[in-house]
Amino acid sequence: MIDMHLHTKQCRHASGELHQYVSAARDAGLEIVAFSDHLPLPGGAETDYAMRADELDGYVRSVSALRASEHSPRVLLGIEADWMPDDRAHAERLLAAHPFDVVLGSIHFVDGWAFDDPDLIGEYEHRDVDELWRRYFDELRAAARSGLFDVMAHPDLVKKFGFYPEDDPRTLYEETARVFAETGVAFEVNSAGLRKPCAELYPGPDMLRALARAGVPATIGSDAHRPDEVGAGLKEAARALADAGYDSVLYFEGRKPVERGIRGWL
Ligand code: ZN
Ligand code: FE
Ligand code: FE
Ligand code: ZN
């Protein structure tokens, strides 16, 4: 199996060193993993959301050293980059400056609010959930169109805490799937949702079906923030993909997609 989404303690809200994730991946029998820790945020922001600006080179060096080693699993150099509509040049510059295998694009902020941060959950009392969902999917489509990203990570992250809109979200899923198909980005089936209040994969069944109908290719990742989460839930993810009609997923090398069959994982 493949796990295209691993963090490390460098981003300040995950724990564990690179080598601990690699051993966990080996123990889980994974063949290929990609580290995809959080790209520094614009403006040198010192938050617990991402690595600091001066840590990126070290991250790239350490993951590249693992990538060059011949031990299993194979390690790829990825990064998870926030879509920042007001400063896309920031990510553009950092992404161009490093030899990433894969760039995951994420929406963790809508109009400046980190809507998936448990510390900011109180903000939901003051927000219109329908409006949040519309804005979230607007930004997700804009991110896909930006051309910055290979894969749209956890594409329905907005459901994390289980706040669902009154309007049927399937229209949003379909519009979004159409844009993904037009722009050529892949999406990720991310098993972290299973460990969150929403208690289902990102994306859930309706969005996954919309993406499958539009013919958007998939990747797969645990979004591990602790070594013991490496590979967690990937069987469920592969099963959901197979049920939606997929028989393969993508991984990326040097930002080029490579296809891998999933039948043997079920
Ligand atoms: Zn994270
Ligand atoms: Fe994320
Ligand atoms: Fe992540
Ligand atoms: Zn993530």
Coordinates of C-alpha atoms and ligand atoms in Angstrom, one line a residue:
M1 CA 0.0 0.0 0.0
I2 CA 0.9 3.6 -0.4
D3 CA 0.5 6.5 2.1
M4 CA 0.8 9.9 0.4
H5 CA 0.2 12.1 3.5
L6 CA 2.5 12.0 6.6
H7 CA 3.4 14.8 8.9
T8 CA 6.3 15.2 11.4
K9 CA 6.8 17.2 14.6
Q10 CA 8.3 20.0 12.5
C11 CA 4.8 21.5 12.0
R12 CA 4.3 21.9 15.8
H13 CA 1.0 20.1 16.0
A14 CA 2.2 16.6 15.2
S15 CA 4.6 14.4 17.1
G16 CA 7.4 12.0 16.1
E17 CA 10.6 12.1 14.1
L18 CA 10.9 11.2 10.5
H19 CA 12.6 7.9 11.3
Q20 CA 9.8 6.9 13.6
Y21 CA 7.3 7.4 10.8
V22 CA 9.5 5.4 8.4
S23 CA 9.7 2.5 10.9
A24 CA 6.0 2.6 11.4
A25 CA 5.5 2.5 7.7
R26 CA 7.8 -0.5 7.4
D27 CA 5.9 -2.3 10.2
A28 CA 2.6 -1.5 8.5
G29 CA 4.0 -3.1 5.3
L30 CA 3.7 0.0 3.2
E31 CA 5.6 0.1 -0.1
I32 CA 5.7 3.9 -0.7
V33 CA 5.2 6.9 1.6
A34 CA 5.3 10.6 1.0
F35 CA 6.1 13.1 3.7
S36 CA 3.8 16.1 3.3
D37 CA 4.4 18.4 6.2
H38 CA 2.9 21.9 6.2
L39 CA 4.6 24.5 4.0
P40 CA 5.6 27.7 6.0
L41 CA 2.8 30.2 5.9
P42 CA 3.1 33.6 4.3
G43 CA 4.6 36.6 6.2
G44 CA 6.8 34.5 8.5
A45 CA 3.8 33.7 10.6
E46 CA 4.8 31.8 13.8
T47 CA 1.8 29.6 14.3
D48 CA 1.4 26.0 15.3
Y49 CA -0.2 25.3 11.9
A50 CA 3.0 24.9 9.8
M51 CA 6.8 24.7 10.0
R52 CA 8.7 28.0 10.3
A53 CA 10.1 29.7 7.2
D54 CA 13.7 28.9 8.2
E55 CA 12.9 25.1 8.6
L56 CA 11.9 24.3 5.1
D57 CA 15.4 23.7 3.8
G58 CA 16.1 21.3 6.7
Y59 CA 12.9 19.5 6.0
V60 CA 13.7 19.1 2.3
R61 CA 17.3 17.9 3.2
S62 CA 16.2 15.3 5.7
V63 CA 13.4 13.9 3.6
S64 CA 15.6 13.9 0.5
A65 CA 18.2 11.8 2.5
L66 CA 15.6 9.2 3.2
R67 CA 14.4 9.4 -0.4
A68 CA 17.9 8.5 -1.5
S69 CA 18.3 5.5 0.8
E70 CA 17.6 2.1 -0.5
H71 CA 15.7 0.8 2.5
S72 CA 12.0 0.1 2.3
P73 CA 9.5 1.8 2.2
R74 CA 10.4 4.2 -0.6
V75 CA 10.2 7.7 0.7
L76 CA 8.9 10.6 -1.5
L77 CA 9.4 14.3 -0.8
G78 CA 6.0 15.9 -0.6
I79 CA 4.5 19.1 1.0
E80 CA 1.1 20.2 2.1
A81 CA 0.5 23.8 1.1
D82 CA -2.3 26.0 2.2
W83 CA -4.3 27.8 -0.5
M84 CA -3.8 31.5 0.4
P85 CA -5.9 33.4 -2.2
D86 CA -4.4 36.8 -1.2
D87 CA -0.8 35.6 -1.5
R88 CA -0.4 32.9 -4.0
A89 CA 3.1 34.1 -4.9
H90 CA 4.3 32.9 -1.6
A91 CA 3.5 29.2 -2.2
E92 CA 4.5 29.6 -5.9
R93 CA 8.0 30.7 -4.9
L94 CA 8.6 28.1 -2.2
L95 CA 7.2 25.3 -4.4
A96 CA 9.4 26.2 -7.3
A97 CA 12.5 26.4 -5.1
H98 CA 12.5 22.7 -4.0
P99 CA 12.4 19.4 -5.8
F100 CA 9.1 18.2 -4.5
D101 CA 7.6 14.9 -5.7
V102 CA 4.1 15.9 -4.8
V103 CA 2.3 19.0 -3.6
L104 CA -1.0 18.6 -1.7
G105 CA -3.2 21.6 -1.7
S106 CA -5.4 22.3 1.3
I107 CA -8.1 24.7 2.4
H108 CA -7.6 25.1 6.2
F109 CA -8.7 28.8 6.2
V110 CA -11.8 30.4 4.9
D111 CA -11.7 34.2 5.0
G112 CA -8.9 34.1 7.6
W113 CA -10.7 31.6 10.0
A114 CA -9.0 28.2 10.6
F115 CA -12.3 26.5 10.6
D116 CA -10.8 23.1 11.3
D117 CA -8.8 24.2 14.4
P118 CA -10.4 22.6 17.6
D119 CA -9.3 25.7 19.5
L120 CA -11.5 27.9 17.3
I121 CA -14.6 25.7 17.2
G122 CA -16.6 28.3 19.2
E123 CA -16.6 30.5 16.1
Y124 CA -19.2 28.1 14.6
E125 CA -21.8 29.7 16.9
H126 CA -21.4 33.0 15.1
R127 CA -21.3 31.6 11.5
D128 CA -23.8 30.5 8.9
V129 CA -22.8 26.9 8.1
D130 CA -24.4 27.1 4.6
E131 CA -22.3 30.1 3.8
L132 CA -19.2 28.5 5.2
W133 CA -19.7 25.5 3.0
R134 CA -20.3 27.6 -0.1
R135 CA -17.2 29.7 0.6
Y136 CA -15.1 26.6 1.4
F137 CA -16.0 25.0 -2.0
D138 CA -15.4 28.3 -3.8
E139 CA -11.9 28.4 -2.4
L140 CA -11.3 24.7 -3.2
R141 CA -12.2 25.3 -6.8
A142 CA -10.1 28.4 -7.0
A143 CA -7.2 26.4 -5.5
A144 CA -7.6 23.6 -8.1
R145 CA -7.6 26.2 -10.9
S146 CA -4.5 27.9 -9.5
G147 CA -2.3 25.2 -11.0
L148 CA -0.2 25.2 -7.8
F149 CA -1.2 21.7 -6.6
D150 CA -1.1 18.1 -7.8
V151 CA -3.6 16.8 -5.4
M152 CA -6.5 18.4 -3.5
A153 CA -6.2 17.1 0.1
H154 CA -9.1 16.1 2.3
P155 CA -11.5 17.7 -0.2
D156 CA -14.5 18.0 2.2
L157 CA -12.6 18.9 5.3
V158 CA -15.3 21.5 6.1
K159 CA -17.4 18.7 7.6
K160 CA -14.7 17.8 10.2
F161 CA -16.7 18.7 13.3
G162 CA -20.0 17.5 11.9
F163 CA -21.5 20.8 11.1
Y164 CA -23.5 20.2 7.9
P165 CA -25.4 22.7 5.7
E166 CA -29.2 22.7 5.3
D167 CA -28.9 23.0 1.5
D168 CA -28.1 19.7 -0.2
P169 CA -24.3 19.8 -0.6
R170 CA -24.4 17.5 -3.7
T171 CA -24.5 20.5 -6.0
L172 CA -21.3 21.8 -4.4
Y173 CA -19.7 18.3 -4.9
E174 CA -20.7 18.1 -8.5
E175 CA -19.5 21.7 -9.4
T176 CA -16.2 20.9 -7.6
A177 CA -15.7 17.6 -9.3
R178 CA -16.2 19.2 -12.7
V179 CA -13.5 21.8 -12.0
F180 CA -11.1 19.1 -10.7
A181 CA -11.7 17.2 -13.9
E182 CA -11.1 20.3 -16.1
T183 CA -7.9 21.4 -14.4
G184 CA -6.4 17.9 -14.2
V185 CA -5.8 17.8 -10.4
A186 CA -6.2 14.6 -8.4
F187 CA -8.0 14.4 -5.1
E188 CA -7.1 12.5 -2.0
V189 CA -9.0 9.9 0.0
N190 CA -7.9 10.9 3.4
S191 CA -8.5 8.5 6.3
A192 CA -8.1 11.2 9.1
G193 CA -11.8 11.9 8.9
L194 CA -12.4 8.5 10.4
R195 CA -10.6 9.7 13.6
K196 CA -12.5 13.1 13.8
P197 CA -16.1 13.9 14.9
C198 CA -17.4 13.6 11.3
A199 CA -16.3 9.9 11.6
E200 CA -16.0 9.3 7.9
L201 CA -13.4 9.4 5.1
Y202 CA -12.7 12.7 3.4
P203 CA -14.4 12.8 0.9
G204 CA -17.6 11.1 2.1
P205 CA -19.6 8.8 -0.2
D206 CA -21.6 11.4 -2.1
M207 CA -18.6 13.5 -3.0
L208 CA -16.5 10.4 -3.8
R209 CA -19.3 9.3 -6.2
A210 CA -19.3 12.8 -7.9
L211 CA -15.5 12.7 -8.3
A212 CA -15.7 9.2 -9.7
R213 CA -18.4 10.2 -12.2
A214 CA -16.3 13.1 -13.3
G215 CA -13.3 10.8 -13.8
V216 CA -11.0 12.6 -11.3
P217 CA -8.0 10.4 -10.3
A218 CA -7.4 9.6 -6.6
T219 CA -4.5 9.4 -4.2
I220 CA -4.7 7.9 -0.7
G221 CA -3.3 9.1 2.6
S222 CA -3.6 8.7 6.4
D223 CA -2.7 12.3 7.2
A224 CA -0.7 10.8 10.2
H225 CA 0.2 13.3 12.8
R226 CA 1.7 10.6 15.1
P227 CA 3.8 7.6 14.0
D228 CA 1.1 5.2 15.2
E229 CA -1.3 6.7 12.7
V230 CA 0.8 5.8 9.6
G231 CA -1.3 3.7 7.3
A232 CA -4.4 3.9 9.6
G233 CA -7.7 3.6 7.7
L234 CA -6.1 3.0 4.3
K235 CA -8.0 -0.3 3.8
E236 CA -11.3 1.5 4.4
A237 CA -10.1 4.1 1.9
A238 CA -9.2 1.5 -0.7
R239 CA -12.5 -0.2 -0.1
A240 CA -14.4 3.1 -0.6
L241 CA -12.5 3.8 -3.8
A242 CA -13.2 0.3 -5.2
D243 CA -16.9 0.7 -4.3
A244 CA -16.9 4.0 -6.3
G245 CA -15.4 2.1 -9.3
Y246 CA -11.7 2.9 -8.9
D247 CA -9.2 0.2 -9.5
S248 CA -6.1 2.3 -9.1
V249 CA -4.7 5.3 -7.3
L250 CA -1.8 7.7 -8.2
Y251 CA 1.4 8.5 -6.5
F252 CA 3.8 11.2 -7.8
E253 CA 7.5 11.3 -8.5
G254 CA 8.9 14.7 -9.5
R255 CA 5.3 15.9 -9.8
K256 CA 4.5 13.3 -12.4
P257 CA 1.7 10.9 -11.7
V258 CA 2.3 7.1 -11.5
E259 CA -0.6 4.7 -11.4
R260 CA -0.8 1.8 -8.9
G261 CA -3.6 -0.9 -8.8
I262 CA -5.5 -1.2 -5.5
R263 CA -7.1 -4.7 -6.0
G264 CA -4.4 -6.4 -3.9
W265 CA -5.1 -4.0 -1.0
L266 CA -8.7 -5.0 -0.4
Ligands
ZN1 ZN -1.4 19.1 10.2
FE2 FE -4.6 19.4 6.1
FE3 FE -2.0 16.9 6.6
ZN4 ZN -3.9 17.4 5.8

